[in-house]
Amino acid sequence: MQKKLSGTVIKTQSQAIASGFPSVGKLKAAHGDTVVKALLVDMLADFIEFINVGKTFSGVQIAQTVAMIQQYFPHFNLGDLKLFFERMKLGHYGSFYDRMDGQIVLSKMEQYNQDRMNEYQLLNDGAHNNIRREEKLNSALHPSVIEAMKKAVGEKKVVSNDPPKRQPNDADLFYQRCIRQFDNLYRKFGVSRSGLRTLDIGGRFLMIDDFIERKVQNAIK
């Protein structure tokens, strides 16, 4: 997995999201805690060696940082982690001068997470916009063209003044179920963080896109 990851070019968060690499949570479920910890330690150690600052991690701090990454960012996939640490090396999140510790890494990871959520929403909006454009294109067809298409597929003529309604597909129904489940859980476990709705599940805060991604990952296991 590490060899395949190192040979993959990921330059944007949209590429990371669509990379197909498993998330931290899914890796832990499939291969156990030890494998995930070893992978995260390798990534963190590689980053620490690269920046070469004076005040840096102890072994205990590395272990604590890895544990907190597992706890608070289980939805990050390996593509996200690769992109995040590469951005850290390039100074994307600022200079570190002569100090580097777990608090800095986790705070920058949260900044990456906020950007990731925005990108995830844009991707979802883009998918919905594509559906709307298709619907508008279909509705803009001349009636004679629509009639010819109906005859070609052997559809009987139905006299109606109502515009055709798009039937939801499996993806639409799955998304709607996730939204309803999130809303129901929010009434019981909901908290607001920075103006965003989140679920507090055992001290782990999940926003709507994190919740949906977990549902997707569970569905494809």
Coordinates of C-alpha atoms in Angstrom, one line a residue:
M1 CA 0.0 0.0 0.0
Q2 CA 2.8 2.4 0.9
K3 CA 4.6 1.7 -2.3
K4 CA 1.5 2.2 -4.4
L5 CA 0.8 5.5 -2.5
S6 CA 4.3 6.9 -3.1
G7 CA 3.9 6.3 -6.8
T8 CA 0.6 8.2 -7.0
V9 CA 0.6 11.9 -7.9
I10 CA -2.0 13.8 -5.9
K11 CA -1.9 17.6 -6.1
T12 CA -5.4 18.7 -5.2
Q13 CA -7.9 17.7 -2.5
S14 CA -10.5 16.7 -5.2
Q15 CA -7.9 14.2 -6.5
A16 CA -7.3 13.0 -2.9
I17 CA -11.1 12.5 -2.3
A18 CA -11.5 10.7 -5.6
S19 CA -8.2 8.7 -5.3
G20 CA -9.9 5.5 -4.2
F21 CA -7.5 4.9 -1.3
P22 CA -9.1 3.6 1.9
S23 CA -9.7 5.9 4.9
V24 CA -7.9 5.6 8.2
G25 CA -11.0 4.1 9.8
K26 CA -11.5 1.6 7.0
L27 CA -7.9 0.5 7.2
K28 CA -8.1 0.0 10.9
A29 CA -11.3 -2.1 10.5
A30 CA -9.7 -4.2 7.8
H31 CA -6.1 -4.6 9.0
G32 CA -6.1 -3.7 12.7
D33 CA -4.8 -0.9 14.9
T34 CA -1.1 -1.9 14.7
V35 CA -0.9 -1.6 10.9
V36 CA -2.6 1.8 10.8
K37 CA -0.3 3.1 13.6
A38 CA 2.8 1.9 11.8
L39 CA 1.7 3.6 8.6
L40 CA 1.0 6.9 10.3
V41 CA 4.2 6.8 12.3
D42 CA 6.2 6.3 9.0
M43 CA 4.4 9.3 7.4
L44 CA 5.0 11.5 10.5
A45 CA 8.6 10.4 10.9
D46 CA 9.3 11.1 7.2
F47 CA 7.9 14.6 7.6
I48 CA 9.9 15.3 10.8
E49 CA 13.1 14.2 9.2
F50 CA 12.4 16.4 6.2
I51 CA 11.9 19.7 8.2
N52 CA 14.8 19.0 10.5
V53 CA 14.0 21.6 13.2
G54 CA 15.6 21.9 16.6
K55 CA 12.7 21.4 18.9
T56 CA 10.7 18.4 17.7
F57 CA 8.8 15.3 18.7
S58 CA 9.7 12.8 21.3
G59 CA 8.7 9.1 20.8
V60 CA 5.8 9.6 23.2
Q61 CA 4.6 12.7 21.4
I62 CA 4.7 10.8 18.0
A63 CA 2.5 8.1 19.6
Q64 CA 0.1 10.6 21.0
T65 CA -0.2 12.5 17.7
V66 CA -0.8 9.3 15.7
A67 CA -3.5 8.3 18.2
M68 CA -5.3 11.7 17.9
I69 CA -5.1 11.5 14.1
Q70 CA -6.9 8.2 14.3
Q71 CA -9.5 9.7 16.7
Y72 CA -10.3 13.0 15.0
F73 CA -9.5 12.3 11.3
P74 CA -10.6 8.7 10.6
H75 CA -12.3 9.9 7.4
F76 CA -9.0 11.0 5.9
N77 CA -7.9 8.5 3.2
L78 CA -4.3 7.8 2.4
G79 CA -4.4 10.3 -0.5
D80 CA -5.4 13.0 2.0
L81 CA -2.5 12.2 4.3
K82 CA -0.1 12.1 1.4
L83 CA -1.2 15.5 0.2
F84 CA -1.3 17.0 3.7
F85 CA 2.3 16.1 4.6
E86 CA 3.5 17.2 1.1
R87 CA 1.9 20.5 1.6
M88 CA 3.4 20.8 5.1
K89 CA 6.9 20.1 3.5
L90 CA 6.3 22.8 0.9
G91 CA 5.3 25.4 3.6
H92 CA 1.7 25.6 2.4
Y93 CA 0.6 26.2 6.0
G94 CA 3.4 28.6 6.9
S95 CA 6.9 28.3 8.3
F96 CA 7.7 26.4 11.5
Y97 CA 11.0 28.1 12.3
D98 CA 12.7 26.0 15.0
R99 CA 9.7 24.2 16.6
M100 CA 7.5 21.3 15.5
D101 CA 5.2 19.3 17.7
G102 CA 1.9 17.4 17.7
Q103 CA -0.2 20.5 18.4
I104 CA 1.1 22.2 15.3
V105 CA 0.5 19.1 13.1
L106 CA -3.0 18.6 14.4
S107 CA -4.0 22.3 14.0
K108 CA -2.8 22.3 10.4
M109 CA -4.6 19.0 9.8
E110 CA -7.8 20.7 11.0
Q111 CA -7.2 23.5 8.6
Y112 CA -6.8 20.9 5.8
N113 CA -10.0 19.3 7.0
Q114 CA -11.9 22.6 6.7
D115 CA -10.6 23.0 3.1
R116 CA -11.5 19.4 2.4
M117 CA -15.1 19.8 3.6
N118 CA -15.5 22.8 1.3
E119 CA -14.0 20.9 -1.6
Y120 CA -16.3 17.9 -0.8
Q121 CA -19.3 20.2 -0.9
L122 CA -18.2 21.7 -4.2
L123 CA -17.9 18.2 -5.7
N124 CA -21.4 17.4 -4.5
D125 CA -22.8 20.7 -5.8
G126 CA -21.1 20.0 -9.1
A127 CA -22.8 16.6 -9.4
H128 CA -26.2 18.1 -8.6
N129 CA -25.6 20.9 -11.1
N130 CA -24.9 18.4 -13.8
I131 CA -28.2 16.7 -13.0
R132 CA -30.0 20.0 -13.2
R133 CA -28.4 20.8 -16.5
E134 CA -29.5 17.5 -18.0
E135 CA -33.0 18.1 -16.7
K136 CA -33.1 21.6 -18.3
L137 CA -31.7 20.2 -21.6
N138 CA -34.4 17.5 -21.6
S139 CA -37.1 20.0 -20.9
A140 CA -35.9 22.3 -23.6
L141 CA -36.3 19.7 -26.4
H142 CA -38.9 20.5 -29.0
P143 CA -42.2 18.6 -28.4
S144 CA -41.8 16.9 -31.8
V145 CA -38.4 15.5 -30.8
I146 CA -39.8 14.2 -27.5
E147 CA -42.7 12.6 -29.4
A148 CA -40.3 10.9 -31.8
M149 CA -38.2 9.6 -28.9
K150 CA -41.3 8.1 -27.3
K151 CA -42.3 6.4 -30.5
A152 CA -38.8 5.0 -31.0
V153 CA -38.9 3.2 -27.6
G154 CA -42.6 2.2 -28.1
E155 CA -44.0 4.4 -25.3
K156 CA -47.7 5.1 -25.5
K157 CA -48.8 8.6 -25.8
V158 CA -50.1 10.1 -22.6
V159 CA -51.9 13.3 -22.6
S160 CA -50.8 15.4 -19.6
N161 CA -50.0 19.0 -18.9
D162 CA -47.7 18.2 -16.0
P163 CA -44.0 18.4 -16.7
P164 CA -42.2 15.0 -16.5
K165 CA -40.8 14.2 -13.1
R166 CA -37.3 12.8 -12.7
Q167 CA -37.4 9.5 -10.6
P168 CA -34.7 9.4 -8.0
N169 CA -32.0 6.8 -8.6
D170 CA -30.3 4.6 -6.0
A171 CA -27.7 7.3 -5.3
D172 CA -30.4 9.9 -4.7
L173 CA -32.3 7.6 -2.3
F174 CA -29.1 6.7 -0.4
Y175 CA -28.2 10.4 0.0
Q176 CA -31.7 11.3 1.2
R177 CA -31.6 8.5 3.7
C178 CA -28.2 9.7 5.0
I179 CA -29.6 13.3 5.4
R180 CA -32.6 12.0 7.3
Q181 CA -30.5 9.8 9.6
F182 CA -28.1 12.7 10.3
D183 CA -31.1 15.0 11.1
N184 CA -32.5 12.4 13.5
L185 CA -29.2 11.8 15.2
Y186 CA -28.6 15.6 15.5
R187 CA -31.6 15.9 17.7
K188 CA -30.0 13.6 20.2
F189 CA -26.3 14.0 19.7
G190 CA -26.0 17.3 17.9
V191 CA -23.7 20.1 18.8
S192 CA -22.7 23.3 16.9
R193 CA -19.0 23.9 16.2
S194 CA -18.0 27.1 14.5
G195 CA -21.6 27.5 13.2
L196 CA -21.6 24.0 11.7
R197 CA -23.9 21.1 12.7
T198 CA -21.9 18.2 14.0
L199 CA -22.7 14.9 15.8
D200 CA -20.9 14.2 19.1
I201 CA -20.5 10.4 19.0
G202 CA -18.3 9.4 22.0
G203 CA -16.2 12.6 21.8
R204 CA -15.8 12.2 18.0
F205 CA -17.4 15.1 16.1
L206 CA -18.9 14.3 12.7
M207 CA -20.2 16.8 10.2
I208 CA -22.7 15.9 7.5
D209 CA -20.0 15.2 4.8
D210 CA -18.1 13.0 7.3
F211 CA -21.3 11.2 8.2
I212 CA -22.2 10.5 4.6
E213 CA -18.7 9.4 3.7
R214 CA -18.7 6.9 6.6
K215 CA -22.1 5.6 5.4
V216 CA -20.6 5.2 1.9
Q217 CA -17.5 3.4 3.3
N218 CA -19.8 1.0 5.3
A219 CA -21.9 0.3 2.3
I220 CA -19.0 -0.7 0.1
K221 CA -17.2 -2.9 2.7

